[in-house]
Amino acid sequence: MIKPTPNPPETDTTSPYESLDSKKFHEAAERALDHYLNPFLPRRPALKPNTIYKIAPGIDSEELLANACETLASAKVMANDFAGMLDASQRHVLLGIAQLIMLGELAVNRVLDNLELKADASPQ
């Protein structure tokens, strides 16, 4: 009698780790799977932040906000002055940037005003 399906193929009794190439292939496959299936594992140590422009830790918040306000005001003036030297399309872009700087300056000014109001309202 003839069987409709052939006998199962004979299995190879050799280990996949017997040759050096198969071991390298297995290690590469494991690294690839780890890369795609465990993406949140840290790959390298975190970078140490550059401290060349570090602000001293003891500076008062109000002083920092005042400095930020002055810096934003200066950046706004520089952007507006430079916008006068450009043609129409580039001028519009730079004036938009100057307006964003101005909005940041207004926000910092509001925080400074709130700090002054709290200082005035506190009993002395």
Short mmCIF file of N, CA and C in Angstrom, two decimals:
data_model
loop_
_atom_site.label_atom_id
_atom_site.label_comp_id
_atom_site.label_asym_id
_atom_site.label_seq_id
_atom_site.Cartn_x
_atom_site.Cartn_y
_atom_site.Cartn_z
N MET A 1 0.83 -1.17 0.00
CA MET A 1 0.00 0.00 0.00
C MET A 1 0.89 1.24 0.00
N ILE A 2 0.51 2.23 -0.74
CA ILE A 2 1.29 3.47 -0.86
C ILE A 2 0.66 4.52 0.06
N LYS A 3 1.52 5.15 0.84
CA LYS A 3 1.04 6.18 1.76
C LYS A 3 0.85 7.50 1.01
N PRO A 4 -0.21 8.26 1.37
CA PRO A 4 -0.42 9.53 0.66
C PRO A 4 0.62 10.59 1.00
N THR A 5 1.23 10.50 2.18
CA THR A 5 2.28 11.47 2.53
C THR A 5 3.55 10.70 2.83
N PRO A 6 4.71 11.31 2.50
CA PRO A 6 5.96 10.60 2.76
C PRO A 6 6.29 10.58 4.24
N ASN A 7 7.22 9.74 4.59
CA ASN A 7 7.68 9.68 5.96
C ASN A 7 8.29 11.02 6.36
N PRO A 8 8.25 11.38 7.67
CA PRO A 8 8.87 12.65 8.07
C PRO A 8 10.36 12.62 7.78
N PRO A 9 10.92 13.77 7.44
CA PRO A 9 12.35 13.79 7.12
C PRO A 9 13.18 13.43 8.34
N GLU A 10 14.31 12.91 8.10
CA GLU A 10 15.20 12.56 9.20
C GLU A 10 15.76 13.84 9.80
N THR A 11 15.83 13.90 11.12
CA THR A 11 16.34 15.09 11.79
C THR A 11 17.85 15.00 11.93
N ASP A 12 18.48 16.14 11.87
CA ASP A 12 19.93 16.22 12.02
C ASP A 12 20.25 16.18 13.51
N THR A 13 21.12 15.32 13.90
CA THR A 13 21.43 15.17 15.32
C THR A 13 22.54 16.11 15.78
N THR A 14 23.04 16.96 14.90
CA THR A 14 24.13 17.85 15.30
C THR A 14 23.57 19.08 16.01
N SER A 15 24.32 19.61 16.92
CA SER A 15 23.93 20.80 17.68
C SER A 15 24.17 22.03 16.82
N PRO A 16 23.32 23.07 16.95
CA PRO A 16 23.56 24.29 16.17
C PRO A 16 24.80 25.04 16.62
N TYR A 17 25.39 24.64 17.75
CA TYR A 17 26.55 25.35 18.27
C TYR A 17 27.86 24.62 18.00
N GLU A 18 27.84 23.61 17.16
CA GLU A 18 29.06 22.85 16.94
C GLU A 18 30.08 23.63 16.11
N SER A 19 29.62 24.41 15.17
CA SER A 19 30.57 25.16 14.35
C SER A 19 30.62 26.61 14.84
N LEU A 20 31.72 27.28 14.56
CA LEU A 20 31.90 28.66 14.99
C LEU A 20 30.93 29.59 14.29
N ASP A 21 30.66 29.33 13.01
CA ASP A 21 29.75 30.19 12.25
C ASP A 21 28.33 30.14 12.81
N SER A 22 27.87 28.96 13.20
CA SER A 22 26.51 28.87 13.72
C SER A 22 26.40 29.58 15.08
N LYS A 23 27.46 29.54 15.87
CA LYS A 23 27.44 30.23 17.15
C LYS A 23 27.41 31.75 16.93
N LYS A 24 28.19 32.25 15.98
CA LYS A 24 28.18 33.69 15.68
C LYS A 24 26.81 34.11 15.15
N PHE A 25 26.22 33.25 14.30
CA PHE A 25 24.90 33.56 13.76
C PHE A 25 23.87 33.63 14.89
N HIS A 26 23.93 32.69 15.82
CA HIS A 26 23.00 32.68 16.94
C HIS A 26 23.17 33.93 17.81
N GLU A 27 24.41 34.33 18.09
CA GLU A 27 24.66 35.53 18.89
C GLU A 27 24.15 36.78 18.19
N ALA A 28 24.35 36.84 16.87
CA ALA A 28 23.86 37.99 16.11
C ALA A 28 22.33 38.03 16.13
N ALA A 29 21.71 36.87 16.01
CA ALA A 29 20.25 36.82 16.05
C ALA A 29 19.74 37.26 17.43
N GLU A 30 20.40 36.85 18.50
CA GLU A 30 20.00 37.26 19.84
C GLU A 30 20.13 38.77 20.02
N ARG A 31 21.22 39.36 19.50
CA ARG A 31 21.39 40.81 19.60
C ARG A 31 20.29 41.54 18.84
N ALA A 32 19.95 41.02 17.66
CA ALA A 32 18.91 41.66 16.85
C ALA A 32 17.56 41.57 17.56
N LEU A 33 17.25 40.42 18.12
CA LEU A 33 15.99 40.28 18.85
C LEU A 33 15.96 41.18 20.07
N ASP A 34 17.06 41.26 20.80
CA ASP A 34 17.12 42.14 21.96
C ASP A 34 16.94 43.60 21.56
N HIS A 35 17.51 43.96 20.42
CA HIS A 35 17.41 45.34 19.96
C HIS A 35 15.95 45.71 19.66
N TYR A 36 15.22 44.82 19.01
CA TYR A 36 13.85 45.14 18.62
C TYR A 36 12.81 44.80 19.69
N LEU A 37 13.07 43.82 20.51
CA LEU A 37 12.07 43.41 21.50
C LEU A 37 12.29 44.04 22.86
N ASN A 38 13.48 44.53 23.15
CA ASN A 38 13.78 45.19 24.43
C ASN A 38 14.37 46.58 24.16
N PRO A 39 13.60 47.48 23.54
CA PRO A 39 14.18 48.77 23.16
C PRO A 39 14.45 49.70 24.33
N PHE A 40 13.90 49.43 25.51
CA PHE A 40 14.05 50.36 26.62
C PHE A 40 15.24 50.04 27.51
N LEU A 41 16.00 49.05 27.18
CA LEU A 41 17.19 48.77 27.97
C LEU A 41 18.27 49.78 27.62
N PRO A 42 18.96 50.32 28.60
CA PRO A 42 20.00 51.31 28.29
C PRO A 42 21.13 50.66 27.51
N ARG A 43 21.48 51.25 26.39
CA ARG A 43 22.52 50.72 25.53
C ARG A 43 23.91 51.20 25.96
N ARG A 44 23.98 52.46 26.39
CA ARG A 44 25.26 53.03 26.81
C ARG A 44 25.01 53.93 28.01
N PRO A 45 26.01 54.24 28.74
CA PRO A 45 25.80 55.09 29.92
C PRO A 45 25.31 56.48 29.51
N ALA A 46 24.54 57.09 30.38
CA ALA A 46 24.02 58.42 30.10
C ALA A 46 25.17 59.41 29.98
N LEU A 47 25.00 60.36 29.08
CA LEU A 47 26.04 61.37 28.87
C LEU A 47 26.06 62.35 30.04
N LYS A 48 27.23 62.73 30.43
CA LYS A 48 27.39 63.73 31.48
C LYS A 48 27.12 65.11 30.87
N PRO A 49 26.23 65.90 31.47
CA PRO A 49 25.93 67.20 30.87
C PRO A 49 27.14 68.13 30.92
N ASN A 50 27.24 68.95 29.90
CA ASN A 50 28.33 69.92 29.83
C ASN A 50 28.04 71.04 30.82
N THR A 51 29.00 71.39 31.61
CA THR A 51 28.80 72.41 32.64
C THR A 51 29.51 73.71 32.33
N ILE A 52 29.81 73.96 31.07
CA ILE A 52 30.53 75.19 30.72
C ILE A 52 29.67 76.43 31.01
N TYR A 53 28.35 76.32 30.84
CA TYR A 53 27.47 77.45 31.10
C TYR A 53 26.58 77.17 32.31
N LYS A 54 27.12 76.61 33.32
CA LYS A 54 26.36 76.22 34.50
C LYS A 54 26.01 77.46 35.33
N ILE A 55 24.78 77.48 35.81
CA ILE A 55 24.33 78.56 36.69
C ILE A 55 24.55 78.11 38.13
N ALA A 56 25.14 78.94 38.90
CA ALA A 56 25.45 78.60 40.29
C ALA A 56 24.17 78.25 41.03
N PRO A 57 24.19 77.20 41.87
CA PRO A 57 22.96 76.74 42.53
C PRO A 57 22.38 77.71 43.55
N GLY A 58 23.13 78.64 44.07
CA GLY A 58 22.62 79.51 45.13
C GLY A 58 21.93 80.77 44.64
N ILE A 59 21.79 80.96 43.34
CA ILE A 59 21.21 82.21 42.83
C ILE A 59 19.71 82.20 43.04
N ASP A 60 19.18 83.35 43.45
CA ASP A 60 17.77 83.52 43.74
C ASP A 60 16.94 83.39 42.45
N SER A 61 15.75 82.81 42.55
CA SER A 61 14.87 82.63 41.39
C SER A 61 14.47 83.96 40.77
N GLU A 62 14.23 84.95 41.61
CA GLU A 62 13.84 86.26 41.08
C GLU A 62 14.97 86.88 40.25
N GLU A 63 16.19 86.70 40.70
CA GLU A 63 17.34 87.22 39.95
C GLU A 63 17.49 86.49 38.61
N LEU A 64 17.27 85.18 38.62
CA LEU A 64 17.34 84.42 37.37
C LEU A 64 16.25 84.84 36.40
N LEU A 65 15.05 85.07 36.91
CA LEU A 65 13.96 85.52 36.05
C LEU A 65 14.22 86.92 35.48
N ALA A 66 14.77 87.79 36.29
CA ALA A 66 15.10 89.13 35.80
C ALA A 66 16.15 89.07 34.70
N ASN A 67 17.14 88.20 34.89
CA ASN A 67 18.17 88.03 33.87
C ASN A 67 17.58 87.45 32.59
N ALA A 68 16.67 86.48 32.74
CA ALA A 68 16.03 85.89 31.57
C ALA A 68 15.19 86.92 30.83
N CYS A 69 14.53 87.78 31.56
CA CYS A 69 13.73 88.84 30.94
C CYS A 69 14.61 89.80 30.14
N GLU A 70 15.73 90.20 30.71
CA GLU A 70 16.65 91.08 29.99
C GLU A 70 17.23 90.41 28.75
N THR A 71 17.55 89.13 28.87
CA THR A 71 18.09 88.40 27.72
C THR A 71 17.07 88.31 26.60
N LEU A 72 15.82 88.02 26.96
CA LEU A 72 14.77 87.94 25.94
C LEU A 72 14.52 89.31 25.30
N ALA A 73 14.55 90.36 26.08
CA ALA A 73 14.36 91.71 25.54
C ALA A 73 15.48 92.04 24.55
N SER A 74 16.71 91.68 24.89
CA SER A 74 17.83 91.94 23.98
C SER A 74 17.70 91.12 22.70
N ALA A 75 17.29 89.87 22.82
CA ALA A 75 17.12 89.02 21.64
C ALA A 75 16.02 89.57 20.73
N LYS A 76 14.94 90.09 21.34
CA LYS A 76 13.86 90.67 20.55
C LYS A 76 14.35 91.88 19.76
N VAL A 77 15.13 92.75 20.41
CA VAL A 77 15.65 93.94 19.73
C VAL A 77 16.59 93.54 18.59
N MET A 78 17.46 92.57 18.84
CA MET A 78 18.38 92.12 17.79
C MET A 78 17.62 91.53 16.60
N ALA A 79 16.58 90.73 16.87
CA ALA A 79 15.80 90.13 15.79
C ALA A 79 15.07 91.20 15.00
N ASN A 80 14.49 92.18 15.69
CA ASN A 80 13.78 93.26 14.98
C ASN A 80 14.74 94.10 14.14
N ASP A 81 15.92 94.41 14.66
CA ASP A 81 16.90 95.18 13.90
C ASP A 81 17.38 94.42 12.68
N PHE A 82 17.63 93.13 12.85
CA PHE A 82 18.11 92.32 11.74
C PHE A 82 17.02 92.12 10.69
N ALA A 83 15.76 92.10 11.12
CA ALA A 83 14.66 91.92 10.17
C ALA A 83 14.58 93.08 9.19
N GLY A 84 15.01 94.28 9.62
CA GLY A 84 15.00 95.44 8.73
C GLY A 84 15.98 95.32 7.58
N MET A 85 16.96 94.42 7.70
CA MET A 85 17.97 94.26 6.64
C MET A 85 17.60 93.19 5.63
N LEU A 86 16.49 92.48 5.83
CA LEU A 86 16.15 91.34 4.97
C LEU A 86 15.04 91.70 3.99
N ASP A 87 14.90 90.86 2.96
CA ASP A 87 13.79 91.06 2.02
C ASP A 87 12.50 90.53 2.64
N ALA A 88 11.39 90.69 1.96
CA ALA A 88 10.06 90.49 2.54
C ALA A 88 9.83 89.10 3.13
N SER A 89 10.13 88.03 2.38
CA SER A 89 9.79 86.69 2.87
C SER A 89 10.62 86.31 4.10
N GLN A 90 11.90 86.63 4.07
CA GLN A 90 12.75 86.32 5.22
C GLN A 90 12.44 87.24 6.40
N ARG A 91 12.02 88.47 6.10
CA ARG A 91 11.67 89.41 7.16
C ARG A 91 10.47 88.89 7.95
N HIS A 92 9.50 88.32 7.25
CA HIS A 92 8.31 87.80 7.94
C HIS A 92 8.68 86.66 8.90
N VAL A 93 9.58 85.81 8.46
CA VAL A 93 10.01 84.70 9.32
C VAL A 93 10.71 85.25 10.56
N LEU A 94 11.62 86.19 10.38
CA LEU A 94 12.36 86.73 11.51
C LEU A 94 11.45 87.54 12.44
N LEU A 95 10.48 88.24 11.89
CA LEU A 95 9.54 88.97 12.75
C LEU A 95 8.67 88.00 13.54
N GLY A 96 8.36 86.84 12.97
CA GLY A 96 7.64 85.80 13.72
C GLY A 96 8.47 85.28 14.88
N ILE A 97 9.76 85.08 14.64
CA ILE A 97 10.66 84.64 15.71
C ILE A 97 10.74 85.72 16.79
N ALA A 98 10.82 86.99 16.37
CA ALA A 98 10.87 88.09 17.34
C ALA A 98 9.59 88.13 18.18
N GLN A 99 8.46 87.80 17.56
CA GLN A 99 7.20 87.79 18.31
C GLN A 99 7.18 86.65 19.33
N LEU A 100 7.73 85.49 18.97
CA LEU A 100 7.83 84.39 19.94
C LEU A 100 8.73 84.77 21.11
N ILE A 101 9.82 85.47 20.82
CA ILE A 101 10.71 85.94 21.89
C ILE A 101 9.96 86.90 22.80
N MET A 102 9.15 87.78 22.19
CA MET A 102 8.38 88.74 22.98
C MET A 102 7.37 88.02 23.88
N LEU A 103 6.74 86.96 23.38
CA LEU A 103 5.79 86.22 24.20
C LEU A 103 6.48 85.55 25.39
N GLY A 104 7.69 85.05 25.16
CA GLY A 104 8.47 84.49 26.26
C GLY A 104 8.82 85.57 27.28
N GLU A 105 9.17 86.74 26.79
CA GLU A 105 9.49 87.85 27.68
C GLU A 105 8.28 88.25 28.52
N LEU A 106 7.10 88.28 27.89
CA LEU A 106 5.89 88.62 28.63
C LEU A 106 5.59 87.59 29.72
N ALA A 107 5.80 86.32 29.41
CA ALA A 107 5.56 85.28 30.41
C ALA A 107 6.51 85.42 31.59
N VAL A 108 7.78 85.70 31.31
CA VAL A 108 8.74 85.87 32.40
C VAL A 108 8.40 87.11 33.21
N ASN A 109 7.98 88.19 32.55
CA ASN A 109 7.57 89.40 33.28
C ASN A 109 6.38 89.12 34.20
N ARG A 110 5.43 88.30 33.73
CA ARG A 110 4.27 87.97 34.55
C ARG A 110 4.69 87.19 35.79
N VAL A 111 5.62 86.28 35.63
CA VAL A 111 6.12 85.53 36.79
C VAL A 111 6.81 86.46 37.77
N LEU A 112 7.59 87.39 37.25
CA LEU A 112 8.25 88.36 38.14
C LEU A 112 7.22 89.21 38.89
N ASP A 113 6.17 89.64 38.19
CA ASP A 113 5.11 90.43 38.84
C ASP A 113 4.43 89.61 39.94
N ASN A 114 4.16 88.33 39.66
CA ASN A 114 3.53 87.47 40.67
C ASN A 114 4.43 87.29 41.89
N LEU A 115 5.74 87.18 41.67
CA LEU A 115 6.67 87.05 42.80
C LEU A 115 6.67 88.32 43.64
N GLU A 116 6.64 89.48 42.98
CA GLU A 116 6.64 90.74 43.72
C GLU A 116 5.35 90.92 44.50
N LEU A 117 4.20 90.49 43.92
CA LEU A 117 2.92 90.60 44.62
C LEU A 117 2.90 89.70 45.85
N LYS A 118 3.46 88.50 45.75
CA LYS A 118 3.50 87.61 46.90
C LYS A 118 4.41 88.17 47.99
N ALA A 119 5.52 88.79 47.57
CA ALA A 119 6.45 89.37 48.55
C ALA A 119 5.81 90.56 49.27
N ASP A 120 5.02 91.36 48.55
CA ASP A 120 4.34 92.50 49.15
C ASP A 120 3.23 92.05 50.08
N ALA A 121 2.55 90.95 49.77
CA ALA A 121 1.41 90.48 50.56
C ALA A 121 1.85 89.75 51.82
N SER A 122 3.05 89.27 51.86
CA SER A 122 3.51 88.53 53.05
C SER A 122 3.75 89.49 54.20
N PRO A 123 3.34 89.11 55.43
CA PRO A 123 3.55 90.00 56.58
C PRO A 123 5.02 90.09 56.95
N GLN A 124 5.40 91.26 57.38
CA GLN A 124 6.80 91.46 57.74
C GLN A 124 6.99 91.86 59.14
#
